[in-house]
Amino acid sequence: MTTDPIPKWQRVTGWVLSGILALAFLPSAFFKIAQPGDFAEKWSKDYPSSSALPIGVIELTIFVLYLIPKTRYLGGLLMLAYLGGAVATHVHINDGRFFFPVIVGVIAWLGLYLRDRKLRALVPLVSEG
């Protein structure tokens, strides 16, 4: 494994991309957990009303696991699985916004890739040879 330092601009860009995920995960988790206003009424049109709270807790937990250095891979894998379910749900209800969770997943893994040497070694973008 290489010990060359990751350029600062890549580490910073990786953390910025990872931080951008807060714009997707934190408001979504907040609304599902707090259920302000008529959220529950709107939610229950497509999902069982009792599912909002557990899904919100799952979103928040996954995001936190993703940000903690020791659990970043677990968080990234769980996030990818969660977003795969989100894609399937959007396709199933035919709302046309299935691309949003795909973009969020790409941002998540690009953020990890840019700031993580072990992930770069596991998935090299350039072959040596």
mmCIF file with all atom_site columns, C-alpha atoms in Angstrom:
data_model
loop_
_atom_site.group_PDB
_atom_site.id
_atom_site.type_symbol
_atom_site.label_atom_id
_atom_site.label_alt_id
_atom_site.label_comp_id
_atom_site.label_asym_id
_atom_site.label_entity_id
_atom_site.label_seq_id
_atom_site.pdbx_PDB_ins_code
_atom_site.Cartn_x
_atom_site.Cartn_y
_atom_site.Cartn_z
_atom_site.occupancy
_atom_site.B_iso_or_equiv
_atom_site.pdbx_formal_charge
_atom_site.auth_seq_id
_atom_site.auth_comp_id
_atom_site.auth_asym_id
_atom_site.auth_atom_id
_atom_site.pdbx_PDB_model_num
ATOM 1   C CA . MET A 1 1   ? 0.000   0.000  0.000   1.00 0.00 ? 1   MET A CA 1
ATOM 2   C CA . THR A 1 2   ? 1.281   3.451  -0.861  1.00 0.00 ? 2   THR A CA 1
ATOM 3   C CA . THR A 1 3   ? 2.127   5.878  1.901   1.00 0.00 ? 3   THR A CA 1
ATOM 4   C CA . ASP A 1 4   ? 2.132   8.951  -0.313  1.00 0.00 ? 4   ASP A CA 1
ATOM 5   C CA . PRO A 1 5   ? 0.019   11.654 1.280   1.00 0.00 ? 5   PRO A CA 1
ATOM 6   C CA . ILE A 1 6   ? -3.331  12.416 -0.266  1.00 0.00 ? 6   ILE A CA 1
ATOM 7   C CA . PRO A 1 7   ? -3.176  15.951 -1.677  1.00 0.00 ? 7   PRO A CA 1
ATOM 8   C CA . LYS A 1 8   ? -4.836  18.460 0.631   1.00 0.00 ? 8   LYS A CA 1
ATOM 9   C CA . TRP A 1 9   ? -7.276  19.633 -2.049  1.00 0.00 ? 9   TRP A CA 1
ATOM 10  C CA . GLN A 1 10  ? -8.543  16.059 -2.448  1.00 0.00 ? 10  GLN A CA 1
ATOM 11  C CA . ARG A 1 11  ? -8.955  15.538 1.307   1.00 0.00 ? 11  ARG A CA 1
ATOM 12  C CA . VAL A 1 12  ? -10.779 18.874 1.628   1.00 0.00 ? 12  VAL A CA 1
ATOM 13  C CA . THR A 1 13  ? -12.952 18.132 -1.408  1.00 0.00 ? 13  THR A CA 1
ATOM 14  C CA . GLY A 1 14  ? -13.742 14.699 0.021   1.00 0.00 ? 14  GLY A CA 1
ATOM 15  C CA . TRP A 1 15  ? -14.858 16.191 3.349   1.00 0.00 ? 15  TRP A CA 1
ATOM 16  C CA . VAL A 1 16  ? -16.878 18.901 1.585   1.00 0.00 ? 16  VAL A CA 1
ATOM 17  C CA . LEU A 1 17  ? -18.679 16.263 -0.498  1.00 0.00 ? 17  LEU A CA 1
ATOM 18  C CA . SER A 1 18  ? -19.273 14.190 2.623   1.00 0.00 ? 18  SER A CA 1
ATOM 19  C CA . GLY A 1 19  ? -20.595 17.284 4.387   1.00 0.00 ? 19  GLY A CA 1
ATOM 20  C CA . ILE A 1 20  ? -22.988 18.006 1.515   1.00 0.00 ? 20  ILE A CA 1
ATOM 21  C CA . LEU A 1 21  ? -24.748 14.776 2.444   1.00 0.00 ? 21  LEU A CA 1
ATOM 22  C CA . ALA A 1 22  ? -25.970 16.595 5.541   1.00 0.00 ? 22  ALA A CA 1
ATOM 23  C CA . LEU A 1 23  ? -28.244 18.582 3.209   1.00 0.00 ? 23  LEU A CA 1
ATOM 24  C CA . ALA A 1 24  ? -29.964 15.349 2.206   1.00 0.00 ? 24  ALA A CA 1
ATOM 25  C CA . PHE A 1 25  ? -29.869 13.231 5.349   1.00 0.00 ? 25  PHE A CA 1
ATOM 26  C CA . LEU A 1 26  ? -30.374 15.659 8.241   1.00 0.00 ? 26  LEU A CA 1
ATOM 27  C CA . PRO A 1 27  ? -33.557 17.399 7.047   1.00 0.00 ? 27  PRO A CA 1
ATOM 28  C CA . SER A 1 28  ? -35.006 14.092 5.894   1.00 0.00 ? 28  SER A CA 1
ATOM 29  C CA . ALA A 1 29  ? -34.278 12.435 9.248   1.00 0.00 ? 29  ALA A CA 1
ATOM 30  C CA . PHE A 1 30  ? -35.568 15.478 11.157  1.00 0.00 ? 30  PHE A CA 1
ATOM 31  C CA . PHE A 1 31  ? -38.940 15.480 9.402   1.00 0.00 ? 31  PHE A CA 1
ATOM 32  C CA . LYS A 1 32  ? -39.388 11.749 9.881   1.00 0.00 ? 32  LYS A CA 1
ATOM 33  C CA . ILE A 1 33  ? -38.446 11.907 13.565  1.00 0.00 ? 33  ILE A CA 1
ATOM 34  C CA . ALA A 1 34  ? -40.148 15.193 14.571  1.00 0.00 ? 34  ALA A CA 1
ATOM 35  C CA . GLN A 1 35  ? -43.072 14.905 12.140  1.00 0.00 ? 35  GLN A CA 1
ATOM 36  C CA . PRO A 1 36  ? -43.942 18.626 12.172  1.00 0.00 ? 36  PRO A CA 1
ATOM 37  C CA . GLY A 1 37  ? -47.207 20.045 10.816  1.00 0.00 ? 37  GLY A CA 1
ATOM 38  C CA . ASP A 1 38  ? -49.011 17.834 8.341   1.00 0.00 ? 38  ASP A CA 1
ATOM 39  C CA . PHE A 1 39  ? -45.971 15.621 7.688   1.00 0.00 ? 39  PHE A CA 1
ATOM 40  C CA . ALA A 1 40  ? -47.655 12.470 9.014   1.00 0.00 ? 40  ALA A CA 1
ATOM 41  C CA . GLU A 1 41  ? -50.669 13.016 6.756   1.00 0.00 ? 41  GLU A CA 1
ATOM 42  C CA . LYS A 1 42  ? -48.496 13.424 3.646   1.00 0.00 ? 42  LYS A CA 1
ATOM 43  C CA . TRP A 1 43  ? -46.229 10.535 4.645   1.00 0.00 ? 43  TRP A CA 1
ATOM 44  C CA . SER A 1 44  ? -49.126 8.133  5.137   1.00 0.00 ? 44  SER A CA 1
ATOM 45  C CA . LYS A 1 45  ? -50.271 8.591  1.518   1.00 0.00 ? 45  LYS A CA 1
ATOM 46  C CA . ASP A 1 46  ? -47.349 6.441  0.334   1.00 0.00 ? 46  ASP A CA 1
ATOM 47  C CA . TYR A 1 47  ? -46.092 4.658  3.456   1.00 0.00 ? 47  TYR A CA 1
ATOM 48  C CA . PRO A 1 48  ? -47.495 3.326  6.726   1.00 0.00 ? 48  PRO A CA 1
ATOM 49  C CA . SER A 1 49  ? -47.522 6.213  9.208   1.00 0.00 ? 49  SER A CA 1
ATOM 50  C CA . SER A 1 50  ? -45.660 4.116  11.786  1.00 0.00 ? 50  SER A CA 1
ATOM 51  C CA . SER A 1 51  ? -42.661 3.728  9.454   1.00 0.00 ? 51  SER A CA 1
ATOM 52  C CA . ALA A 1 52  ? -41.552 7.374  9.509   1.00 0.00 ? 52  ALA A CA 1
ATOM 53  C CA . LEU A 1 53  ? -39.847 7.373  12.912  1.00 0.00 ? 53  LEU A CA 1
ATOM 54  C CA . PRO A 1 54  ? -37.789 4.192  12.430  1.00 0.00 ? 54  PRO A CA 1
ATOM 55  C CA . ILE A 1 55  ? -36.718 5.283  8.940   1.00 0.00 ? 55  ILE A CA 1
ATOM 56  C CA . GLY A 1 56  ? -35.680 8.696  10.281  1.00 0.00 ? 56  GLY A CA 1
ATOM 57  C CA . VAL A 1 57  ? -33.619 7.063  13.035  1.00 0.00 ? 57  VAL A CA 1
ATOM 58  C CA . ILE A 1 58  ? -32.006 4.767  10.450  1.00 0.00 ? 58  ILE A CA 1
ATOM 59  C CA . GLU A 1 59  ? -31.110 7.743  8.221   1.00 0.00 ? 59  GLU A CA 1
ATOM 60  C CA . LEU A 1 60  ? -29.549 9.637  11.114  1.00 0.00 ? 60  LEU A CA 1
ATOM 61  C CA . THR A 1 61  ? -27.633 6.572  12.331  1.00 0.00 ? 61  THR A CA 1
ATOM 62  C CA . ILE A 1 62  ? -26.270 5.795  8.875   1.00 0.00 ? 62  ILE A CA 1
ATOM 63  C CA . PHE A 1 63  ? -25.118 9.386  8.383   1.00 0.00 ? 63  PHE A CA 1
ATOM 64  C CA . VAL A 1 64  ? -23.352 9.439  11.758  1.00 0.00 ? 64  VAL A CA 1
ATOM 65  C CA . LEU A 1 65  ? -21.668 6.081  11.063  1.00 0.00 ? 65  LEU A CA 1
ATOM 66  C CA . TYR A 1 66  ? -20.521 7.437  7.692   1.00 0.00 ? 66  TYR A CA 1
ATOM 67  C CA . LEU A 1 67  ? -18.873 10.481 9.284   1.00 0.00 ? 67  LEU A CA 1
ATOM 68  C CA . ILE A 1 68  ? -17.050 8.644  12.097  1.00 0.00 ? 68  ILE A CA 1
ATOM 69  C CA . PRO A 1 69  ? -13.623 7.565  10.781  1.00 0.00 ? 69  PRO A CA 1
ATOM 70  C CA . LYS A 1 70  ? -13.657 4.114  12.434  1.00 0.00 ? 70  LYS A CA 1
ATOM 71  C CA . THR A 1 71  ? -17.140 3.261  11.075  1.00 0.00 ? 71  THR A CA 1
ATOM 72  C CA . ARG A 1 72  ? -16.980 5.067  7.722   1.00 0.00 ? 72  ARG A CA 1
ATOM 73  C CA . TYR A 1 73  ? -17.007 1.876  5.622   1.00 0.00 ? 73  TYR A CA 1
ATOM 74  C CA . LEU A 1 74  ? -19.930 0.396  7.520   1.00 0.00 ? 74  LEU A CA 1
ATOM 75  C CA . GLY A 1 75  ? -21.761 3.727  7.211   1.00 0.00 ? 75  GLY A CA 1
ATOM 76  C CA . GLY A 1 76  ? -20.956 3.915  3.509   1.00 0.00 ? 76  GLY A CA 1
ATOM 77  C CA . LEU A 1 77  ? -22.190 0.385  2.843   1.00 0.00 ? 77  LEU A CA 1
ATOM 78  C CA . LEU A 1 78  ? -25.372 0.889  4.863   1.00 0.00 ? 78  LEU A CA 1
ATOM 79  C CA . MET A 1 79  ? -25.931 4.213  3.095   1.00 0.00 ? 79  MET A CA 1
ATOM 80  C CA . LEU A 1 80  ? -25.543 2.515  -0.269  1.00 0.00 ? 80  LEU A CA 1
ATOM 81  C CA . ALA A 1 81  ? -28.065 -0.162 0.716   1.00 0.00 ? 81  ALA A CA 1
ATOM 82  C CA . TYR A 1 82  ? -30.491 2.442  2.050   1.00 0.00 ? 82  TYR A CA 1
ATOM 83  C CA . LEU A 1 83  ? -30.185 4.539  -1.110  1.00 0.00 ? 83  LEU A CA 1
ATOM 84  C CA . GLY A 1 84  ? -30.731 1.443  -3.259  1.00 0.00 ? 84  GLY A CA 1
ATOM 85  C CA . GLY A 1 85  ? -34.016 0.966  -1.433  1.00 0.00 ? 85  GLY A CA 1
ATOM 86  C CA . ALA A 1 86  ? -34.825 4.625  -2.022  1.00 0.00 ? 86  ALA A CA 1
ATOM 87  C CA . VAL A 1 87  ? -34.209 4.205  -5.758  1.00 0.00 ? 87  VAL A CA 1
ATOM 88  C CA . ALA A 1 88  ? -36.474 1.151  -5.827  1.00 0.00 ? 88  ALA A CA 1
ATOM 89  C CA . THR A 1 89  ? -39.176 3.022  -3.901  1.00 0.00 ? 89  THR A CA 1
ATOM 90  C CA . HIS A 1 90  ? -39.072 6.012  -6.255  1.00 0.00 ? 90  HIS A CA 1
ATOM 91  C CA . VAL A 1 91  ? -39.277 3.718  -9.277  1.00 0.00 ? 91  VAL A CA 1
ATOM 92  C CA . HIS A 1 92  ? -42.097 1.703  -7.696  1.00 0.00 ? 92  HIS A CA 1
ATOM 93  C CA . ILE A 1 93  ? -44.268 4.758  -6.986  1.00 0.00 ? 93  ILE A CA 1
ATOM 94  C CA . ASN A 1 94  ? -43.354 6.183  -10.408 1.00 0.00 ? 94  ASN A CA 1
ATOM 95  C CA . ASP A 1 95  ? -42.476 9.653  -9.159  1.00 0.00 ? 95  ASP A CA 1
ATOM 96  C CA . GLY A 1 96  ? -39.543 10.157 -11.534 1.00 0.00 ? 96  GLY A CA 1
ATOM 97  C CA . ARG A 1 97  ? -37.070 11.280 -8.847  1.00 0.00 ? 97  ARG A CA 1
ATOM 98  C CA . PHE A 1 98  ? -35.142 8.014  -8.666  1.00 0.00 ? 98  PHE A CA 1
ATOM 99  C CA . PHE A 1 99  ? -31.982 9.821  -9.805  1.00 0.00 ? 99  PHE A CA 1
ATOM 100 C CA . PHE A 1 100 ? -31.735 11.812 -6.546  1.00 0.00 ? 100 PHE A CA 1
ATOM 101 C CA . PRO A 1 101 ? -30.662 8.881  -4.334  1.00 0.00 ? 101 PRO A CA 1
ATOM 102 C CA . VAL A 1 102 ? -28.288 7.752  -7.103  1.00 0.00 ? 102 VAL A CA 1
ATOM 103 C CA . ILE A 1 103 ? -26.598 11.176 -7.056  1.00 0.00 ? 103 ILE A CA 1
ATOM 104 C CA . VAL A 1 104 ? -26.455 11.140 -3.246  1.00 0.00 ? 104 VAL A CA 1
ATOM 105 C CA . GLY A 1 105 ? -24.770 7.710  -3.356  1.00 0.00 ? 105 GLY A CA 1
ATOM 106 C CA . VAL A 1 106 ? -22.194 8.883  -5.897  1.00 0.00 ? 106 VAL A CA 1
ATOM 107 C CA . ILE A 1 107 ? -21.415 11.952 -3.759  1.00 0.00 ? 107 ILE A CA 1
ATOM 108 C CA . ALA A 1 108 ? -21.097 9.759  -0.649  1.00 0.00 ? 108 ALA A CA 1
ATOM 109 C CA . TRP A 1 109 ? -18.628 7.335  -2.184  1.00 0.00 ? 109 TRP A CA 1
ATOM 110 C CA . LEU A 1 110 ? -16.684 10.011 -4.049  1.00 0.00 ? 110 LEU A CA 1
ATOM 111 C CA . GLY A 1 111 ? -16.335 11.859 -0.745  1.00 0.00 ? 111 GLY A CA 1
ATOM 112 C CA . LEU A 1 112 ? -14.981 8.718  0.928   1.00 0.00 ? 112 LEU A CA 1
ATOM 113 C CA . TYR A 1 113 ? -12.731 7.907  -2.016  1.00 0.00 ? 113 TYR A CA 1
ATOM 114 C CA . LEU A 1 114 ? -11.114 11.331 -2.108  1.00 0.00 ? 114 LEU A CA 1
ATOM 115 C CA . ARG A 1 115 ? -10.287 11.335 1.606   1.00 0.00 ? 115 ARG A CA 1
ATOM 116 C CA . ASP A 1 116 ? -9.466  7.685  2.252   1.00 0.00 ? 116 ASP A CA 1
ATOM 117 C CA . ARG A 1 117 ? -6.205  5.956  1.282   1.00 0.00 ? 117 ARG A CA 1
ATOM 118 C CA . LYS A 1 118 ? -7.458  2.421  2.067   1.00 0.00 ? 118 LYS A CA 1
ATOM 119 C CA . LEU A 1 119 ? -10.442 2.795  -0.242  1.00 0.00 ? 119 LEU A CA 1
ATOM 120 C CA . ARG A 1 120 ? -8.186  4.111  -2.998  1.00 0.00 ? 120 ARG A CA 1
ATOM 121 C CA . ALA A 1 121 ? -5.969  1.018  -2.632  1.00 0.00 ? 121 ALA A CA 1
ATOM 122 C CA . LEU A 1 122 ? -9.011  -1.260 -2.790  1.00 0.00 ? 122 LEU A CA 1
ATOM 123 C CA . VAL A 1 123 ? -10.497 0.465  -5.857  1.00 0.00 ? 123 VAL A CA 1
ATOM 124 C CA . PRO A 1 124 ? -7.699  1.989  -7.920  1.00 0.00 ? 124 PRO A CA 1
ATOM 125 C CA . LEU A 1 125 ? -8.787  4.207  -10.796 1.00 0.00 ? 125 LEU A CA 1
ATOM 126 C CA . VAL A 1 126 ? -5.523  3.840  -12.722 1.00 0.00 ? 126 VAL A CA 1
ATOM 127 C CA . SER A 1 127 ? -3.868  0.528  -13.366 1.00 0.00 ? 127 SER A CA 1
ATOM 128 C CA . GLU A 1 128 ? -0.144  0.323  -12.785 1.00 0.00 ? 128 GLU A CA 1
ATOM 129 C CA . GLY A 1 129 ? 1.536   -1.478 -15.592 1.00 0.00 ? 129 GLY A CA 1
#
